[in-house]
Tab-separated table of C-alpha atoms and ligand atoms in Angstrom:
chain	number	residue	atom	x	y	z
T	12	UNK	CA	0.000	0.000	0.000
T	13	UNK	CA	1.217	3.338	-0.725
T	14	UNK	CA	2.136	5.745	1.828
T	15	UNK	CA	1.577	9.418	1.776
T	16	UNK	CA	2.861	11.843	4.268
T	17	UNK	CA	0.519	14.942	4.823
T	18	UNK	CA	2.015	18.378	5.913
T	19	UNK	CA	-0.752	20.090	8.042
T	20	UNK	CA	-3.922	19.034	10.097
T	21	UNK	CA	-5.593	22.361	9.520
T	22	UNK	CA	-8.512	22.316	6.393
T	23	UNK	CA	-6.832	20.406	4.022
T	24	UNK	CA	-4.789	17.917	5.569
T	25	UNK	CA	-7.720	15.947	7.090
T	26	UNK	CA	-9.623	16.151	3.913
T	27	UNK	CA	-7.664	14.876	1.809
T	28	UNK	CA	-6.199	11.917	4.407
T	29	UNK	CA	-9.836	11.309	3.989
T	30	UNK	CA	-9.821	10.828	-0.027
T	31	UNK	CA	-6.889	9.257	0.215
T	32	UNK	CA	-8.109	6.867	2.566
T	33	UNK	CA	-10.855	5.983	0.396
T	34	UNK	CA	-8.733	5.624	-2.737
T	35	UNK	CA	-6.546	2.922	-0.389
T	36	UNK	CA	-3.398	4.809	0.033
T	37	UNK	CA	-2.011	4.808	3.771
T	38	UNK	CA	-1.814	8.638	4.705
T	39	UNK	CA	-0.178	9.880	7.951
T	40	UNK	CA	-0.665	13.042	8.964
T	41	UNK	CA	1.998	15.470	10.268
T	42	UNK	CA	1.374	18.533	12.214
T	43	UNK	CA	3.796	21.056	13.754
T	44	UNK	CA	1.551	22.201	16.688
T	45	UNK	CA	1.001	20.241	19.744
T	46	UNK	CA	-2.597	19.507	19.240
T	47	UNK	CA	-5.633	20.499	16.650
T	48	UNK	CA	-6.046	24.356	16.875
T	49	UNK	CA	-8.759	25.851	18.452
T	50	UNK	CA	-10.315	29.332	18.512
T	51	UNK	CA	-9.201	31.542	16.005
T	52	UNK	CA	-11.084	33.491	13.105
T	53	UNK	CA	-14.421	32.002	11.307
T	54	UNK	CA	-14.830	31.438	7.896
T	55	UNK	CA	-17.628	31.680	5.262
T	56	UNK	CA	-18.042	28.591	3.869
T	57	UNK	CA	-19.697	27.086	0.636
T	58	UNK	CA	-19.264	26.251	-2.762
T	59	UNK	CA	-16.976	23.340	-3.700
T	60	UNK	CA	-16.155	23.219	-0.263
T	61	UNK	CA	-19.861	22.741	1.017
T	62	UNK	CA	-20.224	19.929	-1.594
T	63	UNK	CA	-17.070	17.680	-0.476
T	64	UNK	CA	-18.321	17.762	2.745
T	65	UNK	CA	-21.844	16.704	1.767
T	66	UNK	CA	-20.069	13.969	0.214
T	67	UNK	CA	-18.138	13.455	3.057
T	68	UNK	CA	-21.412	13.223	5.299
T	69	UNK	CA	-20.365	16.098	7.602
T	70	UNK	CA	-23.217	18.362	6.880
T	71	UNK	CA	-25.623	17.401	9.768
T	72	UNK	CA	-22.153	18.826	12.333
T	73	UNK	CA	-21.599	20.979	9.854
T	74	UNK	CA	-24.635	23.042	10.674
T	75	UNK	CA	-24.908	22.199	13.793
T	76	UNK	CA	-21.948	24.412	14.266
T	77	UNK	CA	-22.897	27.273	12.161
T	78	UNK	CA	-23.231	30.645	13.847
T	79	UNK	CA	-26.254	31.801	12.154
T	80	UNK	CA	-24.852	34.828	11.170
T	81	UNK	CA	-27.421	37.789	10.833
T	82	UNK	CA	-25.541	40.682	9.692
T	83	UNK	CA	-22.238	42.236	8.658
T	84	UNK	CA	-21.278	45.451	10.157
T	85	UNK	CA	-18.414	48.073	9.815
T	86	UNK	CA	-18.484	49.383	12.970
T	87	UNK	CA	-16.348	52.526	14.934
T	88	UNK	CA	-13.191	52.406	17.562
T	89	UNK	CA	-16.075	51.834	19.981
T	90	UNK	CA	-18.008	48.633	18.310
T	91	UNK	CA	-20.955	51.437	17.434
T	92	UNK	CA	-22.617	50.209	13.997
T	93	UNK	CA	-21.728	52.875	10.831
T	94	UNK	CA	-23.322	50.400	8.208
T	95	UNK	CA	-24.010	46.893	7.484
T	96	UNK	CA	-26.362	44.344	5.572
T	97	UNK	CA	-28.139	41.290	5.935
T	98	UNK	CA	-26.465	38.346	5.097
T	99	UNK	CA	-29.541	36.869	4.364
T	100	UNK	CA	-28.445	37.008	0.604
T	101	UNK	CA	-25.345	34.858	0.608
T	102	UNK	CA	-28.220	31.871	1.553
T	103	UNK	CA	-30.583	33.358	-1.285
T	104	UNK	CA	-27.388	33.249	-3.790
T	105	UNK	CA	-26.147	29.456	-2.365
T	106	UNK	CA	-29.802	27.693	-2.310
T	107	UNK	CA	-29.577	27.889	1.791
T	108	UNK	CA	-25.938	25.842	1.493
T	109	UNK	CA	-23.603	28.656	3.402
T	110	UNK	CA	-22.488	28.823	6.442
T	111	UNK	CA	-19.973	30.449	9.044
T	112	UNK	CA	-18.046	28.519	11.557
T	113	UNK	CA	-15.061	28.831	13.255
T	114	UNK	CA	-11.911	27.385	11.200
T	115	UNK	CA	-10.621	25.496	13.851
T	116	UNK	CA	-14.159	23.358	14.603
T	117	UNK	CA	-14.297	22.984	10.862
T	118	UNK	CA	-10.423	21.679	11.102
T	119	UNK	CA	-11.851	19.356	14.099
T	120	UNK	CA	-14.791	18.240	12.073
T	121	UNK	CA	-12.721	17.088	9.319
T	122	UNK	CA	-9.750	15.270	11.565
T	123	UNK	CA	-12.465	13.757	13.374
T	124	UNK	CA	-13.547	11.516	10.243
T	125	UNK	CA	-9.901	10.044	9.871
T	126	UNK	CA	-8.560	10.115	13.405
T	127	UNK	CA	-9.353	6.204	14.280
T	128	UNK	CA	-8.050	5.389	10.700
T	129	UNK	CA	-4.699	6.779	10.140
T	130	UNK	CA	-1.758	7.626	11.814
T	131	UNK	CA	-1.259	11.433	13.413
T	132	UNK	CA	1.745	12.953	14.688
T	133	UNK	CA	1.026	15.987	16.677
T	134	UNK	CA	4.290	18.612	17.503
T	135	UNK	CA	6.497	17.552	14.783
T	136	UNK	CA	7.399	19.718	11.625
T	137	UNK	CA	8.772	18.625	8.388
T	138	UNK	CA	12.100	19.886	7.931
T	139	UNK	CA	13.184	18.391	4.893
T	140	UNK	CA	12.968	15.635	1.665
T	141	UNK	CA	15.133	13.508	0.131
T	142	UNK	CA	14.386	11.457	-2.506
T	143	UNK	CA	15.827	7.815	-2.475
T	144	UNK	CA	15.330	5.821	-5.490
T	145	UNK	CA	12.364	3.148	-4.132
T	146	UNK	CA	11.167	5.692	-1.514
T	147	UNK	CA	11.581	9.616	-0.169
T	148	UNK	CA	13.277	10.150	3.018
T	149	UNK	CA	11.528	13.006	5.257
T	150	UNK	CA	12.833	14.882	8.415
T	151	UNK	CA	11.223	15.777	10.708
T	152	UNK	CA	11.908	18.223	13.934
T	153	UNK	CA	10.154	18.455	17.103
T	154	UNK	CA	8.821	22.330	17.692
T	155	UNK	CA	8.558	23.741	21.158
X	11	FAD	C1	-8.869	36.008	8.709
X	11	FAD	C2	-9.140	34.909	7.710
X	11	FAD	C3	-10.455	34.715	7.232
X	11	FAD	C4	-10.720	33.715	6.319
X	11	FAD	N1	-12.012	33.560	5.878
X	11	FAD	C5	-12.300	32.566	5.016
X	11	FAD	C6	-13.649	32.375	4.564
X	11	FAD	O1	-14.559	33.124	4.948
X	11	FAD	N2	-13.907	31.333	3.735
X	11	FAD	C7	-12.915	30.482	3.290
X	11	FAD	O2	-13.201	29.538	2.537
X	11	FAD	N3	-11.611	30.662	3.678
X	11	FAD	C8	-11.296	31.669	4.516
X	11	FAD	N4	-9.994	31.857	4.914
X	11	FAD	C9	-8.969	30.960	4.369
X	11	FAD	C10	-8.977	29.600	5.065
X	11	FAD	O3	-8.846	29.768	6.457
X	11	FAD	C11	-7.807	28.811	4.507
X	11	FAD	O4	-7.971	28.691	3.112
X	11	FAD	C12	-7.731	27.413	5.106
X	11	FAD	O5	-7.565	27.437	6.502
X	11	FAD	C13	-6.542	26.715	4.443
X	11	FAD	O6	-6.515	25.385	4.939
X	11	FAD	P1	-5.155	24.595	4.917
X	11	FAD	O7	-5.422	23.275	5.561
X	11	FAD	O8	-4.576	24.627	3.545
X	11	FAD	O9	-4.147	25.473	5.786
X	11	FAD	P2	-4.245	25.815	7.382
X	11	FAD	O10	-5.667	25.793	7.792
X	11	FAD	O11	-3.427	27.025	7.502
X	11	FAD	O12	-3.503	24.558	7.993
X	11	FAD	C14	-2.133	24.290	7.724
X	11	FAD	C15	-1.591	23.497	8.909
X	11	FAD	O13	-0.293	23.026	8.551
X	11	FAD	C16	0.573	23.141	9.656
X	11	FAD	N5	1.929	23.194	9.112
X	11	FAD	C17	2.448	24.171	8.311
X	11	FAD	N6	3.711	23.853	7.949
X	11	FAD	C18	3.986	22.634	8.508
X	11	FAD	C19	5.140	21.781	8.499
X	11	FAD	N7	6.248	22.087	7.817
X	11	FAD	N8	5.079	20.606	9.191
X	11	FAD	C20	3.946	20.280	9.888
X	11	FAD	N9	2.818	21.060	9.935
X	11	FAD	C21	2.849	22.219	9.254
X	11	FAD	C22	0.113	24.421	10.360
X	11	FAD	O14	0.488	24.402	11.727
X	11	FAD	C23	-1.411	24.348	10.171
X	11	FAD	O15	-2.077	23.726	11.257
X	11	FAD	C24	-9.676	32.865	5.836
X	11	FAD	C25	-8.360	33.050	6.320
X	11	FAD	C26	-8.095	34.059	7.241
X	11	FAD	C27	-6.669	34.231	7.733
């Protein structure tokens, strides 16, 4: 069986350890910081995006987790409103498949359908590559 070595447990790196899964390759994740991220900044998501996760059956959490965002605002120093709109419209435009969740549950989401399936390593960063001619030799470092 092939194996694949993944750079990143963020958005991508779960996602596709999960397609790669499915197509029967071994993936192993590797991910510089100690643990899955959490907090951070929320992202708008749809589109292409939306769709893989339908097919990856994550839309019921998905949802669950959206923040059911009303409006956007531009607002002062203070947090005082100076304009805004509905974002009722991104909904109208997507057919009611949009939503806004934090990037790290979305991360958690995804890592959550490979987790029990493929290897993670959590605190290690790739430092280099070097290609051998029946396989690639990586390095990696531990951070912190
Ligand atoms: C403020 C802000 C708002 C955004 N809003 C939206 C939005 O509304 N809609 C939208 O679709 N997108 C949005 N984005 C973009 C979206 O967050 C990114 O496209 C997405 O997170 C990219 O996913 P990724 O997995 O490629 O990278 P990341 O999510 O950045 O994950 C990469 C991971 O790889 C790890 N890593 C990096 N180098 C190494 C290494 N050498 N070894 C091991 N691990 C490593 C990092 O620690 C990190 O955890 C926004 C981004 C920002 C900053």
């Amino acid at each position: 069986m092939t194996a694949i070595l993944i750079s990143g447990a963020g958005i991508g790196g779960p996602a596709l350890a999960f397609w790669l899964k499915a197509a029967g390759f071994e993936p192993t994740l590797v991910e510089r910081a100690p643990a899955l991220r959490s907090g951070g900044y929320v992202i708008d998501f749809w589109g292409l995006g939306y769709d893989i996760a339908e097919r990856m059956a994550l839309l019921p959490e998905i949802n669950r987790n959206d923040y059911h965002v009303q409006e956007a605002r531009i607002v002062d120093h203070a947090g005082r409103r100076l304009a805004g709109f509905g974002t009722k419209v991104f909904s109208e435009l997507t057919g009611g498949r949009y939503v806004t969740l934090p990037r790290s549950r979305l991360s958690r989401l995804l890592f959550a359908k490979v987790e029990d399936r493929i290897e993670s390593i959590f605190g290690d960063e790739i430092v280099a590559f070097e290609e051998l001619p029946d396989c690639v030799r990586v390095e990696l470092k531990k951070c912190g």
